Coordinates of C-alpha atoms in Angstrom, one line a residue:
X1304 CA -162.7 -94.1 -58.6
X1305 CA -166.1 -96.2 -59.5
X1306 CA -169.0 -94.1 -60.7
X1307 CA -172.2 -94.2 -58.5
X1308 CA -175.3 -95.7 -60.0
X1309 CA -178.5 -93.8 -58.7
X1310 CA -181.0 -96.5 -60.1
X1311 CA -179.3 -99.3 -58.2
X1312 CA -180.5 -100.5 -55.0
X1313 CA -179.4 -100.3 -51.3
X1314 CA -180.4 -104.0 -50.8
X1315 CA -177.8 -106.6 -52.1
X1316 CA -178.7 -109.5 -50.8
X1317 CA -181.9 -111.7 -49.9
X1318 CA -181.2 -111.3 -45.8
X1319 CA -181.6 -107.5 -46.3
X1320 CA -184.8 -107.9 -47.7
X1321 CA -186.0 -109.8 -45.4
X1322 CA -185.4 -107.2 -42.7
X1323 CA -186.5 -104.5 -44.4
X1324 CA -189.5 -106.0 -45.3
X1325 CA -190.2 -106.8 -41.5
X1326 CA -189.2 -103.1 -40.5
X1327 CA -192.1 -101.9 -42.9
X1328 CA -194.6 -104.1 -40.8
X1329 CA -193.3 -103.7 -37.2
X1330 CA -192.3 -99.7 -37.3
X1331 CA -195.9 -99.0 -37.4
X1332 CA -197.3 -101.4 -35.5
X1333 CA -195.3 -100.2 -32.7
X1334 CA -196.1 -96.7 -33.2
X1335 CA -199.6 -97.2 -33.1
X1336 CA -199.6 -99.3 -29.7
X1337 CA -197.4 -96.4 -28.4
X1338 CA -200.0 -94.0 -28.8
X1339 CA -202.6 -96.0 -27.8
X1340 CA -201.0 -96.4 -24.7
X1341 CA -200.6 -92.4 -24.3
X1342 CA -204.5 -92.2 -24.7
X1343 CA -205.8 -94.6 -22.7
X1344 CA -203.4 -95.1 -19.7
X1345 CA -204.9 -91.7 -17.8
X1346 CA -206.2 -92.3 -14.5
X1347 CA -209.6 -92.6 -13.7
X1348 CA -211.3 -91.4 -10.4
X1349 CA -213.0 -95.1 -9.0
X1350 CA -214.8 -92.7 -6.4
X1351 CA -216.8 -90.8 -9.2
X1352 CA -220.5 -90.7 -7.8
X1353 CA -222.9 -92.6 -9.7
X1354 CA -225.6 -90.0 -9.8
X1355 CA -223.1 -87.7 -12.2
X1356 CA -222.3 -90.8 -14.3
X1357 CA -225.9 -91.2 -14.9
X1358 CA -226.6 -87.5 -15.4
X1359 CA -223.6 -87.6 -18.0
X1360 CA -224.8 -90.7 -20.4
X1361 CA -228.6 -90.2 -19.8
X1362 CA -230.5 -89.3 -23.4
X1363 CA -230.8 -85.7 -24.4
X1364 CA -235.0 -86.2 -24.1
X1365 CA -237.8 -88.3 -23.2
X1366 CA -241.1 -88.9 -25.0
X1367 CA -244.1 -88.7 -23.0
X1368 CA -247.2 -89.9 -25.2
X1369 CA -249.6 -89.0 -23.3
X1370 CA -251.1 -87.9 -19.4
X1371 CA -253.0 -89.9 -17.9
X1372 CA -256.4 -88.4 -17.6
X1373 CA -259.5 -89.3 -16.3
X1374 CA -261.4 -90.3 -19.5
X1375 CA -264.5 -88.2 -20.4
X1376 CA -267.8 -88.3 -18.3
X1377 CA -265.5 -91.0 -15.5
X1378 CA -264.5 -88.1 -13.2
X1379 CA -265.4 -89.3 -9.4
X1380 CA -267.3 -87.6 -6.8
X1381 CA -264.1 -86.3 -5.2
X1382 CA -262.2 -84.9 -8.2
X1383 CA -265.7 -83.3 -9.6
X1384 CA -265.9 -81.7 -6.1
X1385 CA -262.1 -80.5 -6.3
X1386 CA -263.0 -78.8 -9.9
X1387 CA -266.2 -77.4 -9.4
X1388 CA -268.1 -77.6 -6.2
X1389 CA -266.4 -76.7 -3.7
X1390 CA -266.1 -73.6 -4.9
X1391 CA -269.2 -72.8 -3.3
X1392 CA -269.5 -76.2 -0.7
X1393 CA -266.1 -75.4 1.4
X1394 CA -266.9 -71.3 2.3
X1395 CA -270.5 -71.8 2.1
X1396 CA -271.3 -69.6 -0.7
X1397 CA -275.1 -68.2 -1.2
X1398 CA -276.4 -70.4 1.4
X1399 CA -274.6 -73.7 -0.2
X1400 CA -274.5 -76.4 3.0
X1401 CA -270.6 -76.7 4.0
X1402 CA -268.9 -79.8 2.8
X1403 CA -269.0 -81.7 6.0
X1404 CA -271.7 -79.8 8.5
X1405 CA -274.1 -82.7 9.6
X1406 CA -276.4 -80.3 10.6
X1407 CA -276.8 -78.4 7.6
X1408 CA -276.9 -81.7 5.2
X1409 CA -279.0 -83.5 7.6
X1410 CA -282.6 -82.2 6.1
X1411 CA -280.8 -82.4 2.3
X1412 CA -280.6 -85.7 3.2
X1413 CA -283.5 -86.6 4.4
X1414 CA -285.2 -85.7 1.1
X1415 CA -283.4 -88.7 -0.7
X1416 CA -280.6 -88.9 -3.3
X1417 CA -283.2 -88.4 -6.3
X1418 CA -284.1 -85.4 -5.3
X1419 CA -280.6 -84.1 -4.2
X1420 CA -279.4 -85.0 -7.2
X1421 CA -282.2 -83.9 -9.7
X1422 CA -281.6 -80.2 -7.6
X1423 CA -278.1 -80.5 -8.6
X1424 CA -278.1 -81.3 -12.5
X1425 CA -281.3 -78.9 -13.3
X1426 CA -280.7 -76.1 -10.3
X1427 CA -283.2 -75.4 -7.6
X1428 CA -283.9 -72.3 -5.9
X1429 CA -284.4 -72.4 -2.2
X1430 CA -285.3 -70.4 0.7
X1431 CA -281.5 -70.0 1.8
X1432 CA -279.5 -69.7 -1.5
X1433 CA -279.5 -70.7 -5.0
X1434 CA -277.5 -73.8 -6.8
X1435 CA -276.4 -73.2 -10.5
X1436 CA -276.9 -76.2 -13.2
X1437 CA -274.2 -78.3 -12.8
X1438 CA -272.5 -76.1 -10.4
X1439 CA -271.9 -73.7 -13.3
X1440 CA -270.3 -75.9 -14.9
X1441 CA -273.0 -77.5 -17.8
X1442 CA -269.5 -79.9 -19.0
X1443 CA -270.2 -82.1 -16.5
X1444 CA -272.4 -85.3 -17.6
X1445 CA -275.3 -85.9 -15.3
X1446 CA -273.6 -88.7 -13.8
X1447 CA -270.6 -86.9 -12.7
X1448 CA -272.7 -84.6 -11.3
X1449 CA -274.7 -87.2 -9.7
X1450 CA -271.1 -88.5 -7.6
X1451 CA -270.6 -85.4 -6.8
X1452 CA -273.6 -85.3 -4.7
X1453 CA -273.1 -88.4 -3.2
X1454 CA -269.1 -87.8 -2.5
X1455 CA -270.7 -84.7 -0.4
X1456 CA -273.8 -86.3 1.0
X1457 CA -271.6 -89.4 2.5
X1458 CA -269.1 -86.5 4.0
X1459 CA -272.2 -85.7 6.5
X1460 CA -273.2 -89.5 7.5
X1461 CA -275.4 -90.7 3.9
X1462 CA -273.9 -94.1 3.4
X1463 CA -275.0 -93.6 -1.0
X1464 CA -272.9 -95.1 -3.6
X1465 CA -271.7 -93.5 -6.7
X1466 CA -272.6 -94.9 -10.1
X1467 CA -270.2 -96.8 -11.4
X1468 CA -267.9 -94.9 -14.4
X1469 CA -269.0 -95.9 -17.8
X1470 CA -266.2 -98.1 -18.9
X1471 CA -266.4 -100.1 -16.0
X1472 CA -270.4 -100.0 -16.3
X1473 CA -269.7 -101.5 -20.0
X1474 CA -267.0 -104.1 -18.3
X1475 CA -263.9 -102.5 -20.7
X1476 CA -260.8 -103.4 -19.9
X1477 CA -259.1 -100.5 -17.7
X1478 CA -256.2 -98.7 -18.8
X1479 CA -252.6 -99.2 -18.1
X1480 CA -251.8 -96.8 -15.0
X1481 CA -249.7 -93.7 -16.1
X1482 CA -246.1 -93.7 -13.9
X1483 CA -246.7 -90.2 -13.3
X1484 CA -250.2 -90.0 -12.8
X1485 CA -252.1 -87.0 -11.4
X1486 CA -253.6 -87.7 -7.8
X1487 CA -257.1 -86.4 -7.4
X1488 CA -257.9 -83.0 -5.6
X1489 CA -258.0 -83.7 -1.7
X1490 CA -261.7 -84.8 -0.5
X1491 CA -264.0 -81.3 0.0
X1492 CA -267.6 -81.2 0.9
X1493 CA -269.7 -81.3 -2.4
X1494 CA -272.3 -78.5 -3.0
X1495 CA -275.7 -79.3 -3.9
X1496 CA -276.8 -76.4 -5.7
X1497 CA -279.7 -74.3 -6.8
X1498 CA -279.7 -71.5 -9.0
X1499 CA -280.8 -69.8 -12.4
X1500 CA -280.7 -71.7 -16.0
X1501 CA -278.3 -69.5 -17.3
X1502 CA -275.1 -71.2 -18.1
X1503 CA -271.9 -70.4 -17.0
X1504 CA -270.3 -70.1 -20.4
X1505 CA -270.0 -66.8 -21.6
X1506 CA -271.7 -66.1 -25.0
X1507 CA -269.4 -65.7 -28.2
X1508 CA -268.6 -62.2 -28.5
X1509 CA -268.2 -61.9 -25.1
X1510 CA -265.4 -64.9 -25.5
X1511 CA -263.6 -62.9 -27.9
X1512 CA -263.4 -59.2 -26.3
X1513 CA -262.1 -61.1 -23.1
X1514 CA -259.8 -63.2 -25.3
X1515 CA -258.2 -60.4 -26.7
X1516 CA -257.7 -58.1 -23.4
X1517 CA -257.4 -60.8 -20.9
X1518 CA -254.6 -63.1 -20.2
X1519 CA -255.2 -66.4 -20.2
X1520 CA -254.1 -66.6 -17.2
X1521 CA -257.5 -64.6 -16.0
X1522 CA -259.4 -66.8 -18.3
X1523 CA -257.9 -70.1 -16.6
X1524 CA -258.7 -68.6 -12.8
X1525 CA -262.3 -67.3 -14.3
X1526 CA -263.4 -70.8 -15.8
X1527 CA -261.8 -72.6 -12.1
X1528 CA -263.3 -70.2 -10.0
X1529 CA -265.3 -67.2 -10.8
X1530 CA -267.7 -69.0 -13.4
X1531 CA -269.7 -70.3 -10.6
X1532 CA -271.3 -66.8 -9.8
X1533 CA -270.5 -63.8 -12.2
X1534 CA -271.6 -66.9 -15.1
X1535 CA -274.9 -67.2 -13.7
X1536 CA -275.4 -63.8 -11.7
X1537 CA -275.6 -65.4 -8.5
X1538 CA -276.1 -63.4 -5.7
X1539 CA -276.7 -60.0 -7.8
X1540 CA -272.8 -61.0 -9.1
X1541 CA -272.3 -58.5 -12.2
X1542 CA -273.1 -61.5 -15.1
X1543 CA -269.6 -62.2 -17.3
X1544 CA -269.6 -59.7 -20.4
X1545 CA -272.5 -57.6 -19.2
X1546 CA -271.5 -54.4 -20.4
X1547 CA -274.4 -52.4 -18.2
X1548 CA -274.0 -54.3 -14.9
X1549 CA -270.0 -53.7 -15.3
X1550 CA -270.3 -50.1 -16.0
X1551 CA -270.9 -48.7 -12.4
X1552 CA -268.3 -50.9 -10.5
X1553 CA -265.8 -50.1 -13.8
X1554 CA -266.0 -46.3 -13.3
X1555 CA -264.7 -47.3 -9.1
X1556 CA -261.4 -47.8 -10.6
X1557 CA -259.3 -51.1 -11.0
X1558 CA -257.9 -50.6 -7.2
X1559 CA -261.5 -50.7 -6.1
X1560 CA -262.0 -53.8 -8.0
X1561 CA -258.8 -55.4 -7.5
X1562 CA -259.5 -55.1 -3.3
X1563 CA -263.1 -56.2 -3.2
X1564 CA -262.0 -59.5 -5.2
X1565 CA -259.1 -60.2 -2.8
X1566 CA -260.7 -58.8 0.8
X1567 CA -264.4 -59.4 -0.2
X1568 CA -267.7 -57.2 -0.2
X1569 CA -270.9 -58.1 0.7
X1570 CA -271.8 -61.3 -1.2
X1571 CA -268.3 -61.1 -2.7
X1572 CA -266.1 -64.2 -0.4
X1573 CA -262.5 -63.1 -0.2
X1574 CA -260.8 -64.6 -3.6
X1575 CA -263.9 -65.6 -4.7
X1576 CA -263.9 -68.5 -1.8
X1577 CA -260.8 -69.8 -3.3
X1578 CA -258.0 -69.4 -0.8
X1579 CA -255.3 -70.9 -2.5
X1580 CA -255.7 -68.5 -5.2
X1581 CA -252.6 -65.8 -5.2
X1582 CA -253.1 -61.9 -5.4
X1583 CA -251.5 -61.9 -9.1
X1584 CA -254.0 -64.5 -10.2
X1585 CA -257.1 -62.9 -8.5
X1586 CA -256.2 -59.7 -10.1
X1587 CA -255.5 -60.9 -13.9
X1588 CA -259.3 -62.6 -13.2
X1589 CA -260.7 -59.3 -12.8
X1590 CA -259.0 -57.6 -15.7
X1591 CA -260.0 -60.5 -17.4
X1592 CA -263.8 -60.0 -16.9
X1593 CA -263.2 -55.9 -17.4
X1594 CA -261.7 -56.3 -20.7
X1595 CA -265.1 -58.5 -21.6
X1596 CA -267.2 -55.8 -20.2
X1597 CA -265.7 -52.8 -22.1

């Protein structure tokens, strides 16, 4: 019997090589196509709706790098009037002439733009009601306030035209348009006004007490809506943050408070003249101007 030799090999001859050379290439060369075969030979639904195909590869975010705005001072007659005046202009607030009633803009008219407009930016006390500064609003830039007039005057049969905005005034170049820009407020009457010199701000300390009781939510209805009287104490309105006028109608009880705000009373329009307000947001505008007042 011939002893085994465990250090010699199981290829003998050149042709074995060969082959087993050719099996170390091809073996996994065939495995590998195999299983990419298994992997990629499932069947796809061709009816897959394009709208989830989009939703599935569509980036996590988008960066938005700014809103388009109507640059400082360039606000027109109409979206001035959608902010501020009507406000006063569309229920006809302390004897304000309704955004569209000919009759009642007819003698406005007749006294010229000028004077319309100087009434407007300085306030002007009349024999029917009072108009604020500015509406109340002492942000506005004299020219703003000057298209407001006009936006309201031509709603009652003035045929005036609005000065120009400043960039185009200074022939700049006029921004790109946003894709998603804001549309301005729908066309409303515009208000010409006449009232007391006190602004519509509140003073500091005032701020702050109403900052830190009232939501902002109050704040945001109070600076859209309310401003326009209880800034300036229109109408014998108790003034923002005045502690003693506050007092009395404080001591009624919020329900009191809460149902002459959304109902009305006296001088006092229903919401404040703003209709589209909602109960929630009338009633966080009052404990707003309470927790200034306390």
């Amino acid at each position: 019997m011939t002893d085994h030799d465990p250090h010699s090999s199981a290829i003998k001859t050149p042709k074995q090589l060969i082959v087993v050379v050719l099996l170390a290439f091809l073996v996994p060369i065939t495995v590998m196509l195999l299983l990419s075969q298994l992997f990629t030979s499932g069947t796809h639904d061709k009816k897959e709706d394009p709208q989830r195909v989009i939703d599935r590869i569509k980036p996590i975010g988008t960066v938005v790098i700014a809103e388009a705005s109507p640059a400082s001072g360039n606000m027109t007659g109409q979206q001035v009037f959608g902010q501020v005046c009507k406000t006063c202009h569309e229920p006809g607030i302390a004897g304000a002439p309704k955004a569209g009633d000919k009759s009642a803009w007819a003698p406005r008219i007749a006294e010229g733009e000028a004077t319309l407009v100087s009434h407007a930016i300085n306030g002007f006390q009349g024999k029917t009601g009072v108009m604020p500064p500015k509406g109340g609003n002492p942000s506005l830039t004299d020219d703003e306030v000057h298209r407001a007039v006009v936006y309201m005057a031509d709603q009652s049969g003035a045929n005036w035209k609005e000065p120009a905005p400043m960039q185009t005034a200074a022939a700049a170049p006029a921004p790109a348009p946003a894709a998603a820009a804001t549309p301005a407020p729908a066309p409303a009457p515009t208000a010409v006004a006449s009232a007391s010199n006190v602004p519509s701000q509140p003073a500091a300390g005032a701020t702050s007490a109403a900052s830190a009781g009232g939501s902002a939510e109050g704040k945001g209805v109070y600076d859209e809506t309310c401003h326009v009287c209880h800034g300036t104490g229109l109408l014998g309105s108790p003034k923002f943050g005045d502690k003693a006028a506050w007092a009395p109608r404080i001591a009624t009880g919020m329900p009191a408070l809460y149902n002459a705000a959304l109902h009305g009373l006296k001088a006092m329009p229903p919401k404040g003249g703003n209709a589209s307000l909602t109960d929630a947001q009338v009633k966080a505008a009052v404990d707003y101007m309470v927790a200034a007042a306390k």
